[in-house]
């Protein structure tokens, strides 16, 4: 069991994460009904307002607070108790991130910031909204530095040793996060804030988007890597085996530091102002960032097979039956992985220069992110929640909760399958994203989009409703395990932190030489971004004034 102060910090993070989850999912279910033309919002509430709240609270806030809860618990478990300074900075980080979250949320609710989670200029929010977002980043940096400080103390006391896999992966994710945030910090501080407060009249839109996507793509790996940490370090324990290959796992993670950042232009392939050469270069680098995910898939299959065969599974797929399907902690994560197969394939389609023309700005992309962040990541976090909260509170994860957990993950899978398939198909037909319901004045072509059984806004709404019910079951489990379930009294009732053993005897030491990876990452970033960004500044088009369209 980790020390009480760390448990408290982690539980606070989880409390905020699930409050954001509750509000965010409520906003989600409203949206599918509006897009289905089945719900009219009151005059004081706007579609784009709830869409912004949905994106910000789920994609940015739920994930971030959950990730830090997981990191704090795992770092304390694998490296030992935090010192007083690390505890202090973890609290400060929490409060600053929370302050930023509250500011941003209040401004969204007040109708001052309906700019969606990508806050594209020239849409202009209240200046304090951007200050709130900046505080969120600063808060996460403080929490990150606290964890890195803890890691550095451990390294000092264990000279010449490789750190435990969990800690290595946490530090990798934090390095990626800090480098990624430089882009969004630059645009928010030097472009959005002066513009929103009226200190400058116009904004360089292309530059702001490019700096945003410099951050926006690695952001998705900031969500994904904690899920991968669970896949690499928790899943083998649930299966009763060791990590398949410690060096493969570490190499996969450092490849993310190298290739997840210099690829942001693949979100801007349809935009003018960036020459094809730079787009092409970043598309090639995007294909490089697929490699560590393929390595992860390989590693997972190997882990399943080793464990299944140890339990007597024979034949090509005999091991499959031997997996611990009755353990909701495992099954949830397995389903999460399965969703990432089409999710990742969709990403490869998006990244393909020509195919992007077909799918960009359509509902396809919305489908894509619901089967990447919305399931592989979110359902892994759900699977972690089932044991993480009881572990931290010392309560039991009762048989009833386990059964409810199954209902929750199965309903989430069905809801997501319906909703995201409908979104993919509607997107291919041409239905746009980032818009409220539109039948284009009942134009026959637009009406055709919604004719099919799957390509139908009703299917999407049914899927969305099932998802919302699933989210409420999860909230029930969270509240029960946090405050109500009976305390664990005997050892067999105690919930453990299921961290697998990892054999580091063959792992090369240079994998933990961070300066190599930060150096190569910096070189790749300079190659991919220096010239096009300089061009955008030197040959800037006329800036844009702000638009408030809501
Ligand atoms: Fe993406 C747009 C390309 C991964 C999230 N992406 C988005 C947006 C979001 C997002 C939120 O190139 C929308 C942004 C917006 O609002 O405009 N994406 C990729 C690529 C990958 C990728 C190449 N995306 C993610 C992940 C996300 C995420 C992960 C969240 C966590 N994405 C794009 C592109 C766009 C984009 C373009 C812009 C589109 C546009 O035009 O605007 C890759 O990282 C994917 C690699 C993954 C794989 C899958 C490996 C599979 C594994 C599972 C193994 C399963 C097992 C279980 C073991 C190659 C690891 C076995 C089970 C059995 C049943 C057999």
mmCIF file of C-alpha atoms in Angstrom, residues 15 32 66 111 167 180 205 207 216 248 263 276 353 360 377 461 495 516 522 537:
data_model
loop_
_atom_site.group_PDB
_atom_site.id
_atom_site.type_symbol
_atom_site.label_atom_id
_atom_site.label_comp_id
_atom_site.label_asym_id
_atom_site.label_seq_id
_atom_site.Cartn_x
_atom_site.Cartn_y
_atom_site.Cartn_z
ATOM 1 C CA UNK A 15 -12.515 13.112 -7.809
ATOM 2 C CA UNK A 32 -26.496 13.391 -30.289
ATOM 3 C CA UNK A 66 -6.923 10.653 -14.375
ATOM 4 C CA UNK A 111 -21.300 31.540 -23.121
ATOM 5 C CA UNK A 167 8.736 5.002 -13.742
ATOM 6 C CA UNK A 180 4.572 19.238 -26.828
ATOM 7 C CA UNK A 205 -4.354 32.337 -38.046
ATOM 8 C CA UNK A 207 0.656 30.260 -37.316
ATOM 9 C CA UNK A 216 -2.355 18.736 -30.598
ATOM 10 C CA UNK A 248 10.994 -3.583 -26.543
ATOM 11 C CA UNK A 263 3.823 15.502 -37.381
ATOM 12 C CA UNK A 276 3.259 20.321 -50.051
ATOM 13 C CA UNK A 353 -2.280 12.537 -47.915
ATOM 14 C CA UNK A 360 -11.103 15.760 -43.275
ATOM 15 C CA UNK A 377 -7.880 5.164 -23.812
ATOM 16 C CA UNK A 461 -28.427 8.908 -30.954
ATOM 17 C CA UNK A 495 -7.302 -4.768 -3.717
ATOM 18 C CA UNK A 516 19.968 11.181 -26.616
ATOM 19 C CA UNK A 522 14.794 18.458 -31.050
ATOM 20 C CA UNK A 537 5.946 34.603 -39.713
#
